mmCIF file with all atom_site columns, C-alpha atoms in Angstrom:
data_model
loop_
_atom_site.group_PDB
_atom_site.id
_atom_site.type_symbol
_atom_site.label_atom_id
_atom_site.label_alt_id
_atom_site.label_comp_id
_atom_site.label_asym_id
_atom_site.label_entity_id
_atom_site.label_seq_id
_atom_site.pdbx_PDB_ins_code
_atom_site.Cartn_x
_atom_site.Cartn_y
_atom_site.Cartn_z
_atom_site.occupancy
_atom_site.B_iso_or_equiv
_atom_site.pdbx_formal_charge
_atom_site.auth_seq_id
_atom_site.auth_comp_id
_atom_site.auth_asym_id
_atom_site.auth_atom_id
_atom_site.pdbx_PDB_model_num
ATOM 1   C CA . MET A 1 1   ? 2.547   31.878 -26.549 1.00 0.00 ? 147 MET A CA 1
ATOM 2   C CA . LEU A 1 2   ? 5.333   28.995 -27.473 1.00 0.00 ? 148 LEU A CA 1
ATOM 3   C CA . SER A 1 3   ? 8.383   29.314 -29.987 1.00 0.00 ? 149 SER A CA 1
ATOM 4   C CA . GLN A 1 4   ? 7.785   27.633 -33.730 1.00 0.00 ? 150 GLN A CA 1
ATOM 5   C CA . ALA A 1 5   ? 10.344  24.989 -32.581 1.00 0.00 ? 151 ALA A CA 1
ATOM 6   C CA . ASP A 1 6   ? 8.820   24.337 -29.165 1.00 0.00 ? 152 ASP A CA 1
ATOM 7   C CA . ARG A 1 7   ? 5.254   23.935 -31.661 1.00 0.00 ? 153 ARG A CA 1
ATOM 8   C CA . SER A 1 8   ? 7.064   21.253 -33.931 1.00 0.00 ? 154 SER A CA 1
ATOM 9   C CA . LYS A 1 9   ? 8.232   19.475 -30.801 1.00 0.00 ? 155 LYS A CA 1
ATOM 10  C CA . ALA A 1 10  ? 4.893   19.428 -29.061 1.00 0.00 ? 156 ALA A CA 1
ATOM 11  C CA . ALA A 1 11  ? 3.439   18.671 -32.419 1.00 0.00 ? 157 ALA A CA 1
ATOM 12  C CA . GLN A 1 12  ? 6.315   15.103 -32.256 1.00 0.00 ? 158 GLN A CA 1
ATOM 13  C CA . ILE A 1 13  ? 5.318   14.216 -29.122 1.00 0.00 ? 159 ILE A CA 1
ATOM 14  C CA . LEU A 1 14  ? 1.369   13.813 -30.131 1.00 0.00 ? 160 LEU A CA 1
ATOM 15  C CA . LEU A 1 15  ? 2.415   11.535 -33.752 1.00 0.00 ? 161 LEU A CA 1
ATOM 16  C CA . THR A 1 16  ? 5.204   9.510  -31.626 1.00 0.00 ? 162 THR A CA 1
ATOM 17  C CA . ALA A 1 17  ? 2.346   8.263  -28.708 1.00 0.00 ? 163 ALA A CA 1
ATOM 18  C CA . GLU A 1 18  ? -0.166  8.032  -31.788 1.00 0.00 ? 164 GLU A CA 1
ATOM 19  C CA . ALA A 1 19  ? 2.454   5.814  -33.093 1.00 0.00 ? 165 ALA A CA 1
ATOM 20  C CA . GLU A 1 20  ? 3.823   3.583  -30.449 1.00 0.00 ? 166 GLU A CA 1
ATOM 21  C CA . ARG A 1 21  ? 0.679   3.393  -28.749 1.00 0.00 ? 167 ARG A CA 1
ATOM 22  C CA . LYS A 1 22  ? 2.259   5.256  -25.221 1.00 0.00 ? 168 LYS A CA 1
ATOM 23  C CA . PRO A 1 23  ? 0.904   8.184  -23.384 1.00 0.00 ? 169 PRO A CA 1
ATOM 24  C CA . ALA A 1 24  ? 1.898   10.965 -23.499 1.00 0.00 ? 170 ALA A CA 1
ATOM 25  C CA . VAL A 1 25  ? 3.144   13.677 -20.736 1.00 0.00 ? 171 VAL A CA 1
ATOM 26  C CA . GLN A 1 26  ? 0.163   16.592 -21.376 1.00 0.00 ? 172 GLN A CA 1
ATOM 27  C CA . LEU A 1 27  ? 1.638   19.397 -22.628 1.00 0.00 ? 173 LEU A CA 1
ATOM 28  C CA . SER A 1 28  ? 0.936   22.437 -20.641 1.00 0.00 ? 174 SER A CA 1
ATOM 29  C CA . LYS A 1 29  ? 3.523   20.439 -17.902 1.00 0.00 ? 175 LYS A CA 1
ATOM 30  C CA . THR A 1 30  ? 6.180   20.566 -21.021 1.00 0.00 ? 176 THR A CA 1
ATOM 31  C CA . PHE A 1 31  ? 5.358   23.572 -22.306 1.00 0.00 ? 177 PHE A CA 1
ATOM 32  C CA . PRO A 1 32  ? 4.774   25.552 -19.817 1.00 0.00 ? 178 PRO A CA 1
ATOM 33  C CA . GLY A 1 33  ? 3.355   28.543 -21.335 1.00 0.00 ? 179 GLY A CA 1
ATOM 34  C CA . ILE A 1 34  ? 1.273   26.839 -24.083 1.00 0.00 ? 180 ILE A CA 1
ATOM 35  C CA . THR A 1 35  ? -2.497  29.095 -25.342 1.00 0.00 ? 181 THR A CA 1
ATOM 36  C CA . ILE A 1 36  ? -5.055  27.764 -27.144 1.00 0.00 ? 182 ILE A CA 1
ATOM 37  C CA . GLU A 1 37  ? -3.901  29.465 -30.242 1.00 0.00 ? 183 GLU A CA 1
ATOM 38  C CA . ASP A 1 38  ? -0.632  27.014 -29.842 1.00 0.00 ? 184 ASP A CA 1
ATOM 39  C CA . ALA A 1 39  ? -2.465  23.866 -29.203 1.00 0.00 ? 185 ALA A CA 1
ATOM 40  C CA . TYR A 1 40  ? -4.762  25.336 -32.679 1.00 0.00 ? 186 TYR A CA 1
ATOM 41  C CA . ALA A 1 41  ? -1.239  25.908 -34.487 1.00 0.00 ? 187 ALA A CA 1
ATOM 42  C CA . ILE A 1 42  ? 0.114   21.737 -33.004 1.00 0.00 ? 188 ILE A CA 1
ATOM 43  C CA . GLN A 1 43  ? -3.076  21.187 -34.205 1.00 0.00 ? 189 GLN A CA 1
ATOM 44  C CA . SER A 1 44  ? -2.611  22.184 -37.391 1.00 0.00 ? 190 SER A CA 1
ATOM 45  C CA . GLU A 1 45  ? 0.787   20.573 -37.353 1.00 0.00 ? 191 GLU A CA 1
ATOM 46  C CA . VAL A 1 46  ? -0.070  17.105 -36.398 1.00 0.00 ? 192 VAL A CA 1
ATOM 47  C CA . THR A 1 47  ? -3.097  17.507 -39.752 1.00 0.00 ? 193 THR A CA 1
ATOM 48  C CA . LYS A 1 48  ? -0.070  18.557 -42.055 1.00 0.00 ? 194 LYS A CA 1
ATOM 49  C CA . ALA A 1 49  ? 2.422   16.346 -40.619 1.00 0.00 ? 195 ALA A CA 1
ATOM 50  C CA . LYS A 1 50  ? -0.781  13.257 -41.612 1.00 0.00 ? 196 LYS A CA 1
ATOM 51  C CA . VAL A 1 51  ? -1.671  14.899 -45.343 1.00 0.00 ? 197 VAL A CA 1
ATOM 52  C CA . ALA A 1 52  ? 2.172   14.455 -45.667 1.00 0.00 ? 198 ALA A CA 1
ATOM 53  C CA . ALA A 1 53  ? 2.229   10.693 -44.799 1.00 0.00 ? 199 ALA A CA 1
ATOM 54  C CA . GLY A 1 54  ? -0.464  10.063 -46.995 1.00 0.00 ? 200 GLY A CA 1
ATOM 55  C CA . HIS A 1 55  ? -3.979  10.106 -45.281 1.00 0.00 ? 201 HIS A CA 1
ATOM 56  C CA . ARG A 1 56  ? -6.895  13.146 -46.032 1.00 0.00 ? 202 ARG A CA 1
ATOM 57  C CA . VAL A 1 57  ? -9.414  15.332 -44.107 1.00 0.00 ? 203 VAL A CA 1
ATOM 58  C CA . ARG A 1 58  ? -12.083 13.019 -44.473 1.00 0.00 ? 204 ARG A CA 1
ATOM 59  C CA . GLY A 1 59  ? -14.629 15.868 -42.028 1.00 0.00 ? 205 GLY A CA 1
ATOM 60  C CA . HIS A 1 60  ? -14.120 17.955 -38.765 1.00 0.00 ? 206 HIS A CA 1
ATOM 61  C CA . LYS A 1 61  ? -15.691 17.528 -35.078 1.00 0.00 ? 207 LYS A CA 1
ATOM 62  C CA . VAL A 1 62  ? -16.153 19.843 -32.013 1.00 0.00 ? 208 VAL A CA 1
ATOM 63  C CA . GLY A 1 63  ? -16.674 18.217 -29.031 1.00 0.00 ? 209 GLY A CA 1
ATOM 64  C CA . LEU A 1 64  ? -16.886 19.328 -25.280 1.00 0.00 ? 210 LEU A CA 1
ATOM 65  C CA . THR A 1 65  ? -20.103 20.895 -26.019 1.00 0.00 ? 211 THR A CA 1
ATOM 66  C CA . SER A 1 66  ? -21.991 20.534 -23.209 1.00 0.00 ? 212 SER A CA 1
ATOM 67  C CA . LYS A 1 67  ? -20.908 23.175 -19.779 1.00 0.00 ? 213 LYS A CA 1
ATOM 68  C CA . ALA A 1 68  ? -19.984 19.772 -17.829 1.00 0.00 ? 214 ALA A CA 1
ATOM 69  C CA . MET A 1 69  ? -17.042 18.413 -20.076 1.00 0.00 ? 215 MET A CA 1
ATOM 70  C CA . GLN A 1 70  ? -15.821 21.322 -20.592 1.00 0.00 ? 216 GLN A CA 1
ATOM 71  C CA . GLN A 1 71  ? -15.520 21.794 -16.878 1.00 0.00 ? 217 GLN A CA 1
ATOM 72  C CA . SER A 1 72  ? -14.100 18.364 -16.754 1.00 0.00 ? 218 SER A CA 1
ATOM 73  C CA . SER A 1 73  ? -12.031 19.117 -18.463 1.00 0.00 ? 219 SER A CA 1
ATOM 74  C CA . GLN A 1 74  ? -10.632 22.140 -17.228 1.00 0.00 ? 220 GLN A CA 1
ATOM 75  C CA . ILE A 1 75  ? -12.145 24.474 -20.143 1.00 0.00 ? 221 ILE A CA 1
ATOM 76  C CA . ASP A 1 76  ? -14.532 26.811 -20.814 1.00 0.00 ? 222 ASP A CA 1
ATOM 77  C CA . GLU A 1 77  ? -15.429 26.632 -24.361 1.00 0.00 ? 223 GLU A CA 1
ATOM 78  C CA . ALA A 1 78  ? -16.034 23.615 -27.537 1.00 0.00 ? 224 ALA A CA 1
ATOM 79  C CA . ASP A 1 79  ? -12.984 22.134 -29.123 1.00 0.00 ? 225 ASP A CA 1
ATOM 80  C CA . TYR A 1 80  ? -12.300 21.584 -32.925 1.00 0.00 ? 226 TYR A CA 1
ATOM 81  C CA . GLY A 1 81  ? -10.967 18.753 -34.949 1.00 0.00 ? 227 GLY A CA 1
ATOM 82  C CA . HIS A 1 82  ? -10.151 17.340 -37.461 1.00 0.00 ? 228 HIS A CA 1
ATOM 83  C CA . LEU A 1 83  ? -11.396 13.276 -38.784 1.00 0.00 ? 229 LEU A CA 1
ATOM 84  C CA . MET A 1 84  ? -8.686  11.919 -40.611 1.00 0.00 ? 230 MET A CA 1
ATOM 85  C CA . ASP A 1 85  ? -9.711  9.145  -42.938 1.00 0.00 ? 231 ASP A CA 1
ATOM 86  C CA . TYR A 1 86  ? -8.058  6.164  -41.461 1.00 0.00 ? 232 TYR A CA 1
ATOM 87  C CA . MET A 1 87  ? -10.261 6.615  -38.188 1.00 0.00 ? 233 MET A CA 1
ATOM 88  C CA . PHE A 1 88  ? -14.150 6.421  -39.756 1.00 0.00 ? 234 PHE A CA 1
ATOM 89  C CA . ILE A 1 89  ? -14.815 2.468  -39.284 1.00 0.00 ? 235 ILE A CA 1
ATOM 90  C CA . ALA A 1 90  ? -17.305 0.807  -41.777 1.00 0.00 ? 236 ALA A CA 1
ATOM 91  C CA . ASP A 1 91  ? -20.890 0.420  -40.152 1.00 0.00 ? 237 ASP A CA 1
ATOM 92  C CA . GLY A 1 92  ? -20.701 -3.385 -38.609 1.00 0.00 ? 238 GLY A CA 1
ATOM 93  C CA . ALA A 1 93  ? -17.055 -3.624 -38.712 1.00 0.00 ? 239 ALA A CA 1
ATOM 94  C CA . LYS A 1 94  ? -15.119 -5.552 -36.017 1.00 0.00 ? 240 LYS A CA 1
ATOM 95  C CA . ILE A 1 95  ? -13.243 -2.440 -33.657 1.00 0.00 ? 241 ILE A CA 1
ATOM 96  C CA . PRO A 1 96  ? -9.995  -2.396 -33.915 1.00 0.00 ? 242 PRO A CA 1
ATOM 97  C CA . PHE A 1 97  ? -9.470  -1.667 -30.255 1.00 0.00 ? 243 PHE A CA 1
ATOM 98  C CA . GLU A 1 98  ? -5.513  -2.670 -30.392 1.00 0.00 ? 244 GLU A CA 1
ATOM 99  C CA . ARG A 1 99  ? -5.041  0.920  -32.036 1.00 0.00 ? 245 ARG A CA 1
ATOM 100 C CA . PHE A 1 100 ? -6.326  2.524  -28.269 1.00 0.00 ? 246 PHE A CA 1
ATOM 101 C CA . ILE A 1 101 ? -4.277  4.059  -25.993 1.00 0.00 ? 247 ILE A CA 1
ATOM 102 C CA . VAL A 1 102 ? -7.099  4.143  -23.435 1.00 0.00 ? 248 VAL A CA 1
ATOM 103 C CA . PRO A 1 103 ? -10.175 3.598  -25.398 1.00 0.00 ? 249 PRO A CA 1
ATOM 104 C CA . ARG A 1 104 ? -13.216 4.556  -24.695 1.00 0.00 ? 250 ARG A CA 1
ATOM 105 C CA . VAL A 1 105 ? -16.381 4.610  -26.471 1.00 0.00 ? 251 VAL A CA 1
ATOM 106 C CA . GLU A 1 106 ? -19.103 8.115  -26.871 1.00 0.00 ? 252 GLU A CA 1
ATOM 107 C CA . ILE A 1 107 ? -22.401 8.358  -28.081 1.00 0.00 ? 253 ILE A CA 1
ATOM 108 C CA . GLU A 1 108 ? -23.026 11.043 -30.151 1.00 0.00 ? 254 GLU A CA 1
ATOM 109 C CA . LEU A 1 109 ? -25.060 12.555 -32.912 1.00 0.00 ? 255 LEU A CA 1
ATOM 110 C CA . ALA A 1 110 ? -23.249 13.403 -36.426 1.00 0.00 ? 256 ALA A CA 1
ATOM 111 C CA . PHE A 1 111 ? -24.419 16.139 -38.678 1.00 0.00 ? 257 PHE A CA 1
ATOM 112 C CA . VAL A 1 112 ? -23.258 15.169 -42.345 1.00 0.00 ? 258 VAL A CA 1
ATOM 113 C CA . LEU A 1 113 ? -22.952 18.754 -44.001 1.00 0.00 ? 259 LEU A CA 1
ATOM 114 C CA . GLY A 1 114 ? -24.124 18.622 -47.638 1.00 0.00 ? 260 GLY A CA 1
ATOM 115 C CA . LYS A 1 115 ? -22.834 21.905 -47.996 1.00 0.00 ? 261 LYS A CA 1
ATOM 116 C CA . PRO A 1 116 ? -19.247 23.623 -46.906 1.00 0.00 ? 262 PRO A CA 1
ATOM 117 C CA . LEU A 1 117 ? -19.589 25.713 -44.150 1.00 0.00 ? 263 LEU A CA 1
ATOM 118 C CA . LYS A 1 118 ? -17.972 29.278 -44.384 1.00 0.00 ? 264 LYS A CA 1
ATOM 119 C CA . GLY A 1 119 ? -17.212 31.657 -41.819 1.00 0.00 ? 265 GLY A CA 1
ATOM 120 C CA . PRO A 1 120 ? -16.787 33.093 -40.204 1.00 0.00 ? 266 PRO A CA 1
ATOM 121 C CA . GLY A 1 121 ? -20.106 34.541 -37.857 1.00 0.00 ? 267 GLY A CA 1
ATOM 122 C CA . ILE A 1 122 ? -21.669 31.113 -38.037 1.00 0.00 ? 268 ILE A CA 1
ATOM 123 C CA . GLU A 1 123 ? -24.189 30.637 -36.722 1.00 0.00 ? 269 GLU A CA 1
ATOM 124 C CA . LEU A 1 124 ? -26.789 27.822 -35.461 1.00 0.00 ? 270 LEU A CA 1
ATOM 125 C CA . VAL A 1 125 ? -29.541 27.994 -38.805 1.00 0.00 ? 271 VAL A CA 1
ATOM 126 C CA . ASP A 1 126 ? -26.332 27.681 -41.230 1.00 0.00 ? 272 ASP A CA 1
ATOM 127 C CA . VAL A 1 127 ? -25.719 24.820 -39.951 1.00 0.00 ? 273 VAL A CA 1
ATOM 128 C CA . LEU A 1 128 ? -28.694 23.123 -40.328 1.00 0.00 ? 274 LEU A CA 1
ATOM 129 C CA . ARG A 1 129 ? -29.178 24.382 -43.435 1.00 0.00 ? 275 ARG A CA 1
ATOM 130 C CA . ALA A 1 130 ? -26.081 22.582 -44.692 1.00 0.00 ? 276 ALA A CA 1
ATOM 131 C CA . THR A 1 131 ? -26.858 19.623 -42.591 1.00 0.00 ? 277 THR A CA 1
ATOM 132 C CA . GLU A 1 132 ? -27.540 16.780 -45.561 1.00 0.00 ? 278 GLU A CA 1
ATOM 133 C CA . TYR A 1 133 ? -28.731 14.162 -42.091 1.00 0.00 ? 279 TYR A CA 1
ATOM 134 C CA . VAL A 1 134 ? -28.053 13.442 -38.741 1.00 0.00 ? 280 VAL A CA 1
ATOM 135 C CA . VAL A 1 135 ? -26.989 9.523  -37.534 1.00 0.00 ? 281 VAL A CA 1
ATOM 136 C CA . LEU A 1 136 ? -25.924 7.823  -34.221 1.00 0.00 ? 282 LEU A CA 1
ATOM 137 C CA . ALA A 1 137 ? -22.729 8.097  -34.252 1.00 0.00 ? 283 ALA A CA 1
ATOM 138 C CA . GLY A 1 138 ? -20.228 5.893  -31.878 1.00 0.00 ? 284 GLY A CA 1
ATOM 139 C CA . SER A 1 139 ? -16.832 7.658  -31.118 1.00 0.00 ? 285 SER A CA 1
ATOM 140 C CA . PHE A 1 140 ? -13.879 5.586  -30.091 1.00 0.00 ? 286 PHE A CA 1
ATOM 141 C CA . THR A 1 141 ? -10.889 8.047  -28.193 1.00 0.00 ? 287 THR A CA 1
ATOM 142 C CA . ARG A 1 142 ? -8.188  7.404  -27.950 1.00 0.00 ? 288 ARG A CA 1
ATOM 143 C CA . PRO A 1 143 ? -6.501  9.715  -25.276 1.00 0.00 ? 289 PRO A CA 1
ATOM 144 C CA . VAL A 1 144 ? -2.686  10.086 -25.487 1.00 0.00 ? 290 VAL A CA 1
ATOM 145 C CA . TRP A 1 145 ? -2.809  12.857 -22.606 1.00 0.00 ? 291 TRP A CA 1
ATOM 146 C CA . ALA A 1 146 ? -4.539  13.428 -19.199 1.00 0.00 ? 292 ALA A CA 1
ATOM 147 C CA . LEU A 1 147 ? -7.488  15.036 -20.085 1.00 0.00 ? 293 LEU A CA 1
ATOM 148 C CA . LYS A 1 148 ? -6.325  18.869 -20.466 1.00 0.00 ? 294 LYS A CA 1
ATOM 149 C CA . GLY A 1 149 ? -7.862  21.812 -22.111 1.00 0.00 ? 295 GLY A CA 1
ATOM 150 C CA . ASP A 1 150 ? -4.219  22.737 -24.185 1.00 0.00 ? 296 ASP A CA 1
ATOM 151 C CA . THR A 1 151 ? -3.553  18.535 -25.135 1.00 0.00 ? 297 THR A CA 1
ATOM 152 C CA . LEU A 1 152 ? -7.321  18.493 -26.025 1.00 0.00 ? 298 LEU A CA 1
ATOM 153 C CA . ARG A 1 153 ? -7.020  20.946 -28.674 1.00 0.00 ? 299 ARG A CA 1
ATOM 154 C CA . ALA A 1 154 ? -3.698  19.737 -29.616 1.00 0.00 ? 300 ALA A CA 1
ATOM 155 C CA . ASP A 1 155 ? -4.495  16.472 -30.269 1.00 0.00 ? 301 ASP A CA 1
ATOM 156 C CA . PHE A 1 156 ? -8.083  16.580 -32.297 1.00 0.00 ? 302 PHE A CA 1
ATOM 157 C CA . GLY A 1 157 ? -9.862  16.525 -29.611 1.00 0.00 ? 303 GLY A CA 1
ATOM 158 C CA . PRO A 1 158 ? -8.982  13.147 -28.915 1.00 0.00 ? 304 PRO A CA 1
ATOM 159 C CA . LEU A 1 159 ? -10.661 10.965 -31.373 1.00 0.00 ? 305 LEU A CA 1
ATOM 160 C CA . GLY A 1 160 ? -8.954  7.589  -32.552 1.00 0.00 ? 306 GLY A CA 1
ATOM 161 C CA . ALA A 1 161 ? -11.951 6.221  -34.413 1.00 0.00 ? 307 ALA A CA 1
ATOM 162 C CA . ILE A 1 162 ? -15.594 7.145  -35.461 1.00 0.00 ? 308 ILE A CA 1
ATOM 163 C CA . SER A 1 163 ? -18.674 4.557  -37.206 1.00 0.00 ? 309 SER A CA 1
ATOM 164 C CA . VAL A 1 164 ? -21.792 6.069  -38.796 1.00 0.00 ? 310 VAL A CA 1
ATOM 165 C CA . GLN A 1 165 ? -24.338 4.813  -38.638 1.00 0.00 ? 311 GLN A CA 1
ATOM 166 C CA . PHE A 1 166 ? -23.657 3.582  -35.306 1.00 0.00 ? 312 PHE A CA 1
ATOM 167 C CA . VAL A 1 167 ? -27.312 1.243  -34.821 1.00 0.00 ? 313 VAL A CA 1
#
């Protein structure tokens, strides 16, 4: 487990990489003892920094839900991240690819919730009951590192932008 000082350094590495649009070294290379708990704590620090800079959390994302993607990322469970206001691209708008480090596009389903989910113990039926509607979405990633589980979680998993109602 990392110290709070190392978690703060890791958060700054990710914030700097995004701001400068330059890849960062994978966090586990800089911080070999990093854990899942550290990664989510780093993600929380990054989120707080973005909120302090005037952005707001507009939604949440669960990623790596398929076993194939988990294996390719060397993790064994889905990850979770925040959707910040600046990540949303209006349907039909020009995609600002210059904002991304190594842009990739993923087509996904977006569950737009009409009611908040509160846990622990949330089951599939709870998600379905809270869902207002489901739409096709384009997820534009901007990874700031080599794909590995620890940094995936710390860096929002690595969403750069999302276009809901994509087609």
